Coordinates of C-alpha atoms in Angstrom, one line a residue:
Chain R
M1 CA -25.1 -7.1 -74.9
S2 CA -22.2 -7.7 -72.8
R3 CA -21.5 -11.0 -71.1
V4 CA -21.3 -8.7 -67.9
G5 CA -24.3 -7.0 -68.3
L6 CA -26.2 -10.3 -69.2
W7 CA -24.9 -11.3 -65.6
R8 CA -25.9 -8.3 -63.9
M9 CA -29.4 -8.7 -65.2
V10 CA -29.4 -12.3 -64.4
T11 CA -28.4 -11.8 -60.5
G12 CA -30.4 -9.0 -60.5
A13 CA -33.8 -10.8 -61.3
V14 CA -32.6 -13.9 -58.9
L15 CA -32.2 -11.5 -55.9
A16 CA -35.6 -9.6 -57.1
V17 CA -37.1 -13.4 -56.9
L18 CA -35.7 -14.1 -53.7
T19 CA -37.0 -11.1 -51.8
A20 CA -40.2 -11.5 -53.2
V21 CA -40.3 -15.1 -51.8
Y22 CA -38.5 -14.0 -48.7
L23 CA -41.1 -11.5 -48.3
F24 CA -44.0 -13.2 -49.1
P25 CA -45.3 -15.4 -45.7
F26 CA -45.4 -11.7 -44.4
Y27 CA -47.3 -10.5 -47.0
W28 CA -49.7 -13.6 -46.9
M29 CA -50.3 -13.1 -43.1
V30 CA -51.1 -9.3 -43.7
V31 CA -53.6 -10.4 -46.7
T32 CA -55.1 -12.7 -44.8
A33 CA -56.0 -10.5 -41.6
L34 CA -57.5 -8.2 -44.2
K35 CA -60.3 -10.6 -45.4
P36 CA -63.3 -11.8 -44.4
L37 CA -63.7 -14.9 -42.7
P38 CA -65.9 -16.8 -46.1
E39 CA -63.0 -15.3 -48.1
F40 CA -60.4 -17.3 -45.9
Y41 CA -62.0 -20.9 -47.4
R42 CA -62.3 -19.6 -51.0
F43 CA -60.4 -22.3 -53.3
P44 CA -58.1 -21.4 -54.7
P45 CA -56.9 -18.8 -52.5
T46 CA -57.4 -15.1 -53.1
L47 CA -53.7 -13.0 -53.5
L48 CA -55.4 -9.7 -52.9
P49 CA -58.4 -9.5 -50.5
L50 CA -61.6 -9.1 -52.5
D51 CA -63.1 -7.4 -50.4
A52 CA -60.7 -6.2 -47.6
T53 CA -62.0 -5.5 -44.3
V54 CA -60.6 -4.0 -41.0
A55 CA -63.4 -6.3 -39.3
A56 CA -60.9 -8.8 -37.8
F57 CA -58.7 -6.4 -35.9
R58 CA -61.6 -4.3 -34.9
S59 CA -63.1 -7.8 -33.3
V60 CA -59.9 -9.2 -31.7
M61 CA -59.4 -5.5 -30.3
L62 CA -62.8 -4.8 -28.8
Q63 CA -64.1 -8.3 -28.3
R64 CA -61.5 -10.2 -27.2
G65 CA -59.8 -8.0 -24.9
F66 CA -56.5 -7.2 -27.0
L67 CA -56.9 -4.1 -25.9
V68 CA -56.1 -4.5 -22.5
L69 CA -53.2 -6.9 -23.2
L70 CA -52.0 -3.8 -25.9
R71 CA -52.0 -2.1 -23.0
N72 CA -50.3 -4.2 -20.7
S73 CA -47.3 -4.8 -23.3
L74 CA -46.9 -1.2 -23.6
A75 CA -46.6 -0.4 -19.9
A76 CA -44.2 -3.4 -19.5
C77 CA -41.9 -2.5 -22.4
L78 CA -42.1 1.1 -21.4
A79 CA -41.0 0.9 -18.1
A80 CA -38.5 -1.7 -18.7
V81 CA -37.1 0.6 -21.2
G82 CA -36.8 3.6 -18.7
A83 CA -35.3 1.5 -16.0
A84 CA -33.0 0.0 -18.9
L85 CA -31.7 3.2 -19.8
V86 CA -30.9 4.5 -16.4
V87 CA -29.3 1.1 -15.5
A88 CA -27.2 1.0 -18.6
M89 CA -26.0 4.4 -18.2
L90 CA -25.1 3.9 -14.7
I91 CA -22.8 1.1 -15.8
A92 CA -21.8 2.6 -19.0
Y93 CA -20.7 6.0 -18.1
P94 CA -18.1 5.0 -15.5
V95 CA -16.6 2.2 -17.9
T96 CA -15.7 4.6 -20.4
R97 CA -15.6 8.2 -18.5
L98 CA -13.9 7.7 -14.9
P99 CA -10.5 6.1 -14.3
V100 CA -11.4 2.5 -13.4
S101 CA -9.0 0.1 -13.9
P102 CA -8.6 -2.0 -17.0
A103 CA -9.2 -5.5 -15.5
F104 CA -12.5 -4.2 -13.6
R105 CA -14.0 -2.4 -16.7
R106 CA -13.4 -5.6 -18.6
G107 CA -14.7 -7.8 -16.3
L108 CA -17.8 -5.8 -15.9
L109 CA -18.3 -5.2 -19.8
N110 CA -18.2 -9.2 -20.2
W111 CA -20.1 -10.3 -17.0
I112 CA -22.9 -7.7 -18.8
L113 CA -22.3 -9.5 -22.2
S114 CA -22.6 -12.9 -21.0
L115 CA -25.8 -12.0 -19.7
R116 CA -26.9 -12.3 -23.4
F117 CA -26.0 -15.8 -23.4
L118 CA -27.6 -17.2 -20.6
P119 CA -30.9 -19.3 -21.8
P120 CA -33.7 -17.9 -20.1
I121 CA -35.5 -21.2 -19.1
V122 CA -32.3 -21.6 -16.7
V123 CA -33.6 -18.7 -15.2
V124 CA -37.3 -18.5 -15.1
I125 CA -37.5 -22.0 -13.0
P126 CA -36.3 -19.9 -9.9
F127 CA -37.6 -17.1 -11.0
F128 CA -41.1 -18.4 -11.0
D129 CA -40.4 -20.3 -7.6
I130 CA -39.4 -16.4 -6.1
V131 CA -41.8 -14.1 -8.0
R132 CA -44.7 -16.8 -6.6
R133 CA -43.3 -16.2 -3.2
L134 CA -43.2 -12.6 -3.2
G135 CA -46.7 -12.4 -4.5
L136 CA -45.7 -10.9 -8.0
Y137 CA -46.7 -14.1 -9.6
D138 CA -49.4 -12.7 -12.3
S139 CA -48.3 -9.1 -12.3
L140 CA -46.5 -6.6 -14.8
G141 CA -43.7 -5.5 -12.1
A142 CA -42.1 -8.9 -12.3
L143 CA -42.0 -8.8 -16.0
V144 CA -40.3 -5.3 -16.0
L145 CA -37.8 -6.6 -13.5
L146 CA -37.1 -9.6 -16.2
Y147 CA -36.7 -6.9 -19.0
T148 CA -34.9 -4.9 -17.7
V149 CA -32.4 -7.4 -17.1
F150 CA -32.3 -9.2 -19.8
S151 CA -32.0 -5.6 -22.1
L152 CA -28.7 -4.8 -20.3
P153 CA -26.4 -6.3 -22.4
F154 CA -27.5 -4.5 -25.5
A155 CA -28.2 -1.1 -24.0
T156 CA -24.9 -1.3 -22.4
W157 CA -23.0 -1.7 -25.0
M158 CA -24.8 0.5 -27.0
L159 CA -24.5 3.2 -25.0
R160 CA -20.8 2.4 -24.4
G161 CA -20.3 2.5 -28.2
F162 CA -22.1 5.8 -28.4
L163 CA -20.0 7.1 -25.5
L164 CA -16.8 6.4 -27.0
E165 CA -17.6 8.2 -30.3
V166 CA -18.6 11.9 -28.1
P167 CA -15.3 12.9 -28.0
M168 CA -14.1 13.5 -24.0
E169 CA -12.7 17.1 -24.6
I170 CA -16.4 18.8 -24.4
E171 CA -16.8 17.3 -20.9
E172 CA -13.5 18.0 -20.1
A173 CA -13.7 21.8 -21.1
A174 CA -17.0 21.9 -18.8
L175 CA -15.0 20.9 -16.2
V176 CA -12.3 23.0 -16.7
D177 CA -14.4 25.9 -16.4
G178 CA -15.6 25.1 -13.2
A179 CA -18.8 23.0 -13.8
T180 CA -19.7 19.7 -11.8
R181 CA -19.5 16.3 -12.8
W182 CA -23.3 16.1 -12.9
Y183 CA -23.8 19.7 -14.9
A184 CA -21.5 18.3 -17.0
F185 CA -23.4 14.9 -17.8
F186 CA -26.8 16.6 -17.9
V187 CA -26.0 19.7 -19.6
V188 CA -23.2 19.0 -22.0
L189 CA -22.9 15.1 -22.4
L190 CA -26.6 14.1 -22.4
P191 CA -27.9 16.3 -25.1
Q192 CA -25.2 14.9 -27.4
L193 CA -26.4 11.5 -26.6
A194 CA -30.0 12.3 -27.2
P195 CA -29.7 10.3 -30.7
A196 CA -28.3 7.2 -29.1
L197 CA -30.6 7.1 -26.5
L198 CA -33.4 7.2 -28.7
A199 CA -31.9 4.2 -30.6
T200 CA -30.9 2.1 -27.4
A201 CA -34.7 2.9 -26.4
V202 CA -35.8 1.6 -29.5
I203 CA -33.9 -1.5 -29.5
T204 CA -34.9 -2.2 -25.7
F205 CA -38.5 -1.5 -26.3
A206 CA -38.3 -4.5 -29.7
L207 CA -36.5 -6.8 -27.4
A208 CA -39.5 -6.3 -24.6
W209 CA -42.3 -6.3 -27.3
S210 CA -41.4 -9.6 -28.8
E211 CA -40.6 -11.7 -25.3
F212 CA -42.4 -14.6 -24.8
M213 CA -41.4 -17.4 -22.3
F214 CA -41.2 -15.1 -19.2
A215 CA -44.5 -13.7 -19.8
F216 CA -45.9 -17.3 -20.9
I217 CA -45.0 -18.6 -17.9
L218 CA -45.5 -15.5 -15.0
T219 CA -48.4 -14.4 -16.0
A220 CA -51.9 -16.3 -16.0
T221 CA -54.7 -13.6 -16.7
P222 CA -55.8 -10.8 -18.7
R223 CA -54.5 -8.3 -15.6
S224 CA -50.9 -9.1 -16.6
Q225 CA -50.6 -10.9 -19.9
T226 CA -49.0 -9.2 -22.7
F227 CA -49.5 -9.1 -26.3
P228 CA -47.6 -12.1 -27.7
I229 CA -49.2 -14.3 -25.2
G230 CA -52.6 -13.4 -26.7
V231 CA -51.5 -14.3 -29.8
A232 CA -50.1 -17.6 -28.8
S233 CA -53.5 -18.5 -26.9
L234 CA -55.7 -17.7 -30.7
V235 CA -53.1 -19.6 -32.7
T236 CA -53.1 -22.8 -30.4
Q237 CA -57.0 -22.6 -29.8
F238 CA -58.7 -26.1 -31.3
E239 CA -60.6 -24.0 -33.7
I240 CA -58.5 -21.2 -35.1
I241 CA -60.5 -17.8 -36.6
W242 CA -58.2 -17.5 -39.4
N243 CA -58.2 -13.5 -40.0
E244 CA -58.6 -12.8 -36.4
M245 CA -54.9 -14.6 -35.3
A246 CA -53.5 -13.2 -38.7
A247 CA -54.5 -9.7 -37.4
V248 CA -53.2 -10.1 -34.3
G249 CA -49.8 -11.6 -35.8
T250 CA -49.7 -8.5 -38.0
I251 CA -50.2 -6.0 -34.8
A252 CA -47.4 -7.8 -33.3
A253 CA -45.1 -7.6 -36.0
V254 CA -45.8 -4.5 -37.4
V255 CA -45.1 -2.5 -33.9
P256 CA -41.2 -3.4 -34.5
I257 CA -40.8 -3.0 -38.1
L258 CA -42.1 0.2 -37.7
L259 CA -39.4 1.1 -35.0
L260 CA -36.8 -0.8 -37.1
V261 CA -37.4 1.5 -40.1
F262 CA -37.6 4.5 -37.7
A263 CA -34.3 3.8 -36.5
R264 CA -32.6 1.8 -39.1
R265 CA -29.2 3.2 -38.7
Y266 CA -28.7 2.5 -35.0
V267 CA -30.5 -0.8 -34.7
I268 CA -28.2 -2.2 -37.6
G269 CA -25.1 -1.4 -35.6
A270 CA -26.8 -2.7 -32.2
L271 CA -28.2 -6.1 -33.4
T272 CA -24.3 -7.1 -33.6
F273 CA -23.2 -5.0 -30.5
G274 CA -21.4 -2.8 -32.9
A275 CA -19.1 -5.1 -34.0
V276 CA -20.5 -4.3 -37.6
R277 CA -20.9 -0.8 -38.6
E278 CA -23.5 -0.2 -41.3
K279 CA -22.1 1.7 -44.2
A280 CA -25.2 2.2 -46.4
Chain M
M1 CA -24.7 -3.3 -9.2
A2 CA -25.1 -5.2 -6.1
L3 CA -28.6 -5.6 -6.8
L4 CA -28.1 -6.4 -10.8
A5 CA -25.7 -9.2 -9.7
A6 CA -28.1 -10.7 -7.0
L7 CA -30.5 -11.0 -10.0
V8 CA -28.5 -13.1 -11.7
V9 CA -26.3 -14.8 -9.3
Y10 CA -29.1 -15.9 -7.1
P11 CA -31.1 -17.6 -9.2
L12 CA -28.2 -19.8 -10.0
L13 CA -27.7 -20.3 -6.6
Y14 CA -31.2 -20.8 -6.2
N15 CA -31.2 -23.4 -9.1
V16 CA -28.4 -25.4 -7.4
G17 CA -29.9 -25.4 -4.2
L18 CA -33.4 -26.5 -5.8
S19 CA -31.7 -29.5 -7.5
L20 CA -30.4 -31.1 -4.5
R21 CA -33.9 -31.3 -2.8
N22 CA -37.3 -32.8 -3.4
Y23 CA -39.4 -29.9 -4.5
R24 CA -42.9 -31.1 -3.1
T25 CA -41.2 -32.4 0.2
G26 CA -38.2 -30.4 0.7
E27 CA -36.0 -33.0 1.2
F28 CA -32.6 -33.0 0.5
V29 CA -32.0 -35.7 -2.0
G30 CA -28.3 -34.9 -2.8
L31 CA -27.4 -35.8 -6.6
H32 CA -31.0 -38.2 -7.1
N33 CA -32.0 -35.6 -9.9
F34 CA -28.8 -35.6 -11.6
A35 CA -28.8 -39.4 -11.6
R36 CA -32.6 -39.3 -12.9
A37 CA -31.3 -37.4 -15.5
L38 CA -29.0 -40.0 -17.1
E39 CA -31.3 -42.5 -17.0
D40 CA -34.3 -40.3 -18.7
P41 CA -35.2 -41.4 -22.3
Q42 CA -37.1 -38.1 -22.9
F43 CA -34.6 -35.8 -21.7
F44 CA -31.7 -37.4 -23.9
A45 CA -34.3 -37.4 -26.8
S46 CA -35.0 -33.6 -26.6
L47 CA -31.2 -33.4 -26.6
R48 CA -30.8 -35.5 -30.1
A49 CA -33.6 -32.8 -31.3
T50 CA -32.2 -30.1 -29.8
G51 CA -28.7 -31.7 -31.8
V52 CA -30.8 -31.8 -35.1
Y53 CA -32.1 -28.7 -34.7
V54 CA -28.9 -26.4 -34.1
S55 CA -26.7 -28.1 -36.8
A56 CA -29.5 -28.3 -39.3
A57 CA -30.1 -24.5 -38.5
L58 CA -26.7 -23.4 -38.0
A59 CA -25.6 -24.8 -41.2
T60 CA -28.9 -24.0 -43.7
E61 CA -28.5 -20.2 -42.3
L62 CA -24.8 -19.4 -42.8
T63 CA -24.5 -21.0 -46.2
L64 CA -27.7 -18.8 -47.3
G65 CA -26.8 -15.6 -45.2
L66 CA -23.1 -15.8 -47.2
A67 CA -24.4 -16.7 -50.4
L68 CA -27.2 -13.6 -50.5
A69 CA -24.3 -11.2 -48.7
L70 CA -22.2 -12.2 -51.5
L71 CA -24.7 -11.9 -54.0
V72 CA -26.1 -8.7 -53.4
H73 CA -22.5 -7.4 -52.7
R74 CA -21.3 -8.5 -56.5
T75 CA -24.9 -7.3 -57.8
I76 CA -26.3 -4.2 -56.2
H77 CA -24.3 -1.1 -56.1
S78 CA -26.1 1.9 -55.6
G79 CA -26.4 3.1 -51.9
W80 CA -30.2 3.3 -51.8
A81 CA -30.8 -0.2 -53.2
R82 CA -28.7 -1.6 -50.4
A83 CA -30.2 0.1 -47.9
L84 CA -34.0 -1.1 -49.0
V85 CA -32.5 -4.5 -49.6
Y86 CA -31.2 -4.3 -45.6
V87 CA -34.4 -3.0 -44.2
L88 CA -36.3 -5.9 -46.5
F89 CA -34.3 -8.7 -45.1
L90 CA -34.6 -7.6 -41.6
I91 CA -38.1 -7.5 -41.7
P92 CA -38.4 -11.0 -40.8
M93 CA -35.5 -10.9 -38.3
V94 CA -37.4 -8.0 -35.8
T95 CA -40.8 -10.1 -36.5
P96 CA -42.0 -11.2 -32.8
P97 CA -41.1 -15.0 -32.5
V98 CA -45.0 -15.7 -31.9
A99 CA -45.8 -13.7 -35.0
A100 CA -43.4 -16.0 -37.3
G101 CA -45.2 -18.7 -35.4
V102 CA -49.0 -17.1 -36.9
I103 CA -47.3 -16.9 -40.2
A104 CA -46.0 -20.6 -40.0
R105 CA -49.4 -21.8 -39.4
L106 CA -51.0 -19.9 -42.1
I107 CA -48.5 -21.5 -44.7
Y108 CA -48.6 -25.2 -43.6
T109 CA -52.2 -25.5 -42.6
P110 CA -53.6 -28.4 -44.4
T111 CA -56.1 -27.5 -46.7
Y112 CA -56.2 -23.9 -46.7
G113 CA -52.6 -23.3 -46.3
I114 CA -51.2 -21.7 -49.2
L115 CA -47.9 -24.0 -49.4
N116 CA -50.5 -27.1 -49.8
V117 CA -52.4 -25.2 -52.0
L118 CA -49.1 -24.4 -54.4
L119 CA -47.7 -27.9 -54.6
L120 CA -51.3 -29.2 -55.5
R121 CA -51.3 -26.7 -58.3
L122 CA -47.9 -27.2 -59.5
G123 CA -48.6 -31.2 -59.3
A124 CA -45.9 -32.0 -56.8
I125 CA -48.0 -33.7 -54.5
S126 CA -51.4 -35.8 -55.2
S127 CA -53.0 -35.1 -51.8
D128 CA -52.7 -32.8 -48.4
V129 CA -49.2 -32.9 -46.8
L130 CA -49.6 -32.5 -43.1
W131 CA -46.9 -30.4 -42.4
L132 CA -47.4 -30.2 -38.5
S133 CA -48.3 -33.6 -37.5
E134 CA -45.5 -35.7 -39.7
P135 CA -42.2 -36.3 -37.2
A136 CA -40.2 -34.9 -40.5
T137 CA -41.9 -32.0 -42.0
A138 CA -42.7 -30.8 -38.6
M139 CA -39.1 -30.6 -38.1
F140 CA -38.5 -28.9 -41.5
A141 CA -41.4 -26.5 -40.2
V142 CA -39.9 -25.5 -37.1
L143 CA -36.8 -25.3 -38.7
S144 CA -38.1 -23.1 -41.4
V145 CA -39.5 -20.6 -39.4
D146 CA -35.7 -20.1 -37.6
V147 CA -34.2 -20.4 -41.0
W148 CA -36.4 -17.4 -42.0
Q149 CA -35.9 -15.3 -39.4
W150 CA -32.2 -15.5 -38.8
M151 CA -30.6 -15.9 -42.2
P152 CA -30.8 -12.2 -42.8
F153 CA -28.8 -11.9 -39.0
V154 CA -26.0 -13.6 -41.0
F155 CA -26.5 -11.8 -44.1
L156 CA -26.3 -8.7 -42.5
V157 CA -22.9 -9.5 -40.9
C158 CA -21.4 -11.1 -43.8
F159 CA -22.2 -7.9 -46.1
A160 CA -21.2 -5.3 -43.6
G161 CA -17.9 -7.4 -43.6
L162 CA -17.8 -7.7 -47.4
Q163 CA -18.0 -3.7 -47.6
A164 CA -15.1 -3.7 -44.8
V165 CA -12.7 -5.3 -47.7
P166 CA -10.5 -2.3 -48.6
A167 CA -11.3 -1.6 -52.3
D168 CA -7.9 -1.3 -53.6
T169 CA -7.0 -5.1 -52.3
V170 CA -9.8 -6.6 -54.2
E171 CA -8.8 -4.5 -57.2
A172 CA -5.1 -5.8 -57.2
A173 CA -6.3 -9.2 -57.2
R174 CA -8.7 -8.6 -60.5
V175 CA -5.8 -7.2 -61.9
D176 CA -3.3 -10.0 -60.9
G177 CA -6.4 -12.3 -62.3
A178 CA -8.3 -13.5 -59.5
D179 CA -11.8 -14.8 -60.4
G180 CA -15.2 -14.5 -58.1
W181 CA -14.4 -17.9 -56.4
R182 CA -10.8 -17.4 -55.8
L183 CA -11.6 -13.7 -54.9
F184 CA -13.7 -15.0 -52.3
W185 CA -11.4 -17.5 -50.9
H186 CA -8.2 -15.6 -50.6
I187 CA -9.4 -12.2 -50.4
E188 CA -12.7 -11.5 -48.8
F189 CA -13.2 -14.7 -46.5
P190 CA -10.2 -13.8 -44.5
Y191 CA -11.7 -10.9 -43.5
L192 CA -15.3 -12.5 -43.2
Q193 CA -13.7 -15.5 -40.8
S194 CA -14.1 -13.2 -37.2
L195 CA -17.4 -12.4 -38.2
L196 CA -18.8 -15.9 -39.3
L197 CA -17.4 -16.9 -35.5
L198 CA -19.4 -14.4 -33.9
V199 CA -22.6 -15.0 -36.1
L200 CA -21.7 -19.0 -35.0
V201 CA -21.7 -17.9 -31.3
F202 CA -25.0 -15.8 -31.7
R203 CA -26.9 -18.1 -33.7
F204 CA -25.7 -21.2 -31.3
T205 CA -26.7 -20.2 -28.3
D206 CA -29.5 -19.4 -29.4
T207 CA -30.8 -22.0 -31.5
F208 CA -30.0 -24.0 -28.5
R209 CA -32.8 -22.2 -26.5
V210 CA -35.1 -22.3 -29.3
F211 CA -38.8 -22.2 -27.6
D212 CA -41.2 -19.4 -28.8
H213 CA -42.1 -19.8 -32.1
V214 CA -42.0 -23.9 -31.6
Q215 CA -44.4 -23.5 -28.6
V216 CA -46.8 -21.8 -30.8
L217 CA -46.2 -23.9 -34.0
T218 CA -46.0 -27.5 -32.7
A219 CA -45.7 -27.3 -29.0
G220 CA -43.2 -30.2 -29.1
G221 CA -45.1 -32.4 -31.1
P222 CA -45.9 -34.9 -32.6
G223 CA -45.0 -36.8 -30.1
A224 CA -41.9 -35.4 -29.0
T225 CA -40.2 -34.9 -32.1
T226 CA -39.7 -31.2 -32.0
E227 CA -39.7 -30.8 -27.9
F228 CA -36.3 -29.3 -27.5
L229 CA -34.5 -29.0 -24.5
S230 CA -36.2 -25.8 -23.4
L231 CA -39.7 -27.3 -24.4
Y232 CA -38.9 -30.1 -22.2
L233 CA -37.5 -28.6 -19.3
Y234 CA -41.0 -26.2 -19.4
R235 CA -43.0 -29.2 -19.5
V236 CA -41.3 -30.8 -16.8
A237 CA -41.3 -27.8 -14.7
F238 CA -44.3 -26.3 -15.5
K239 CA -46.7 -29.0 -16.1
F240 CA -45.6 -31.7 -14.0
F241 CA -44.3 -29.1 -11.4
N242 CA -41.2 -30.9 -11.0
L243 CA -39.4 -27.6 -10.6
S244 CA -35.9 -29.4 -8.7
Y245 CA -35.7 -31.8 -11.6
A246 CA -36.1 -29.1 -14.4
A247 CA -33.5 -26.8 -12.2
A248 CA -31.4 -30.1 -12.6
L249 CA -31.5 -30.3 -16.0
S250 CA -31.3 -26.5 -16.5
L251 CA -28.0 -26.6 -14.8
F252 CA -27.1 -29.1 -17.8
V253 CA -28.2 -26.5 -20.1
L254 CA -26.5 -24.0 -18.7
L255 CA -23.1 -26.0 -18.7
V256 CA -23.6 -26.7 -22.5
T257 CA -24.2 -22.6 -23.2
S258 CA -21.5 -21.8 -20.6
L259 CA -18.9 -24.0 -22.1
A260 CA -19.7 -22.8 -25.8
F261 CA -19.4 -19.2 -24.5
A262 CA -16.5 -20.1 -22.8
V263 CA -14.7 -21.8 -26.0
L264 CA -16.0 -19.9 -28.6
G265 CA -17.0 -16.7 -26.7
R266 CA -13.5 -15.9 -25.1
Y267 CA -12.4 -15.0 -28.9
L268 CA -15.8 -13.1 -29.3
V269 CA -14.9 -10.7 -26.5
R270 CA -12.0 -10.0 -27.5
E271 CA -13.0 -9.2 -30.6
V272 CA -16.2 -6.8 -29.5
S273 CA -14.1 -5.3 -26.6
A274 CA -10.9 -4.3 -28.4

């Protein structure tokens, strides 16, 4: 075998092992979720569940009230996605399509980007007090508001990137033909942007879905607690029911992973604000 | 738009106002809260812990991420295999930090945790290691979660950057006899430089404000060895309910992030909005 061929094989094997090791922790959570509790305590631990069961999933969803938390999370995330898309479009459209001064455009975009770097703990202290005074403590409304604001950097920059890629001529042609700006936007531009909107929605959803600190501090009861808060409460309990903890962890992780697989092409560009375009 | 600005500017002004008062009595106390921070050993302890965390996480993630990017770039050539590696390594990154905390709990727990079982079997340890209750190993444990989740981000950016290096430049260098290391250093690294800076900005600000998985995994313990700034601020504000003092501390956190953003971010913004 040639030296190059051998080198290839060795590095390939290293890479395969590396990937396996890297994904093992995730695999371990899923497997634990599928084990009945007595099997968890077996020594040595089993690599594959001997007696795979979804009992832990059923138990947390039905008996521990995670169904309500799931509903809360879905409601808050979907509302935030809707609001963020509208607001982000209201910012992204003017800066790419309307004649605004370059200084204004740069200022606005940079300010939006700087939101991405704002530490949440700095914001949550005043928000805690404001939300309490408004009587919004322990309500989903406060979370939706915060999720909307904090998903704007991603949403705006993504939409801007996509808008820059749609040729202006298509809209201009419509405008020349006597269409109004509204018509050009809704009927001509929006359908072109459909994949972009979908991708932006996916990212925004995944971000809100993973959020922990705001929900941790601004909610108190299952009325408005989100799924990650429920997960954390199971993990920090004095006596952990291991397979149930793994089950809620799995559900929390699987949602964004499915979305990632579904919108892979766009997610990769977006995670770096489009600074990197996927070529694969 | 005005509403949006209000949502961000108002809390900041509010923080300033809060930090100058005594939260309970509402009395104006001037810079008292800031003076207090200078004499607060726990504040400095959390600052030091954050420093350790940020530098260790950044160094490890940048080194491993770049190494992995190079490995994949040199080894895997087929399109679908590259896409597969991409998605596989992205899985930790989109896993919610809370779920990552669950995973870490399963791995580091004494007796039943898979790590201790493995190490015992291999004969590397003779009795259970209490990963989460010893200062050094607890720091290691919270760091490992960060590295697991975010090394893929560095990998992703560097890998894409490597693919953007023009093939004929690489070819010419090879013909001139550049070997692996020189090829990287003289040809590929210059292309990666600005991307690495971008990664640095993102990772710095993200690790500096770390909260989620630490809260789940160690809640700052043992003692206060993993009580990073965000966790300490959380304790001051929501356990001791001293919102004024927490607001003063939060302004300090904001100052550091803003400085980092001003120094590194200036370049980043130019890069991104170009």
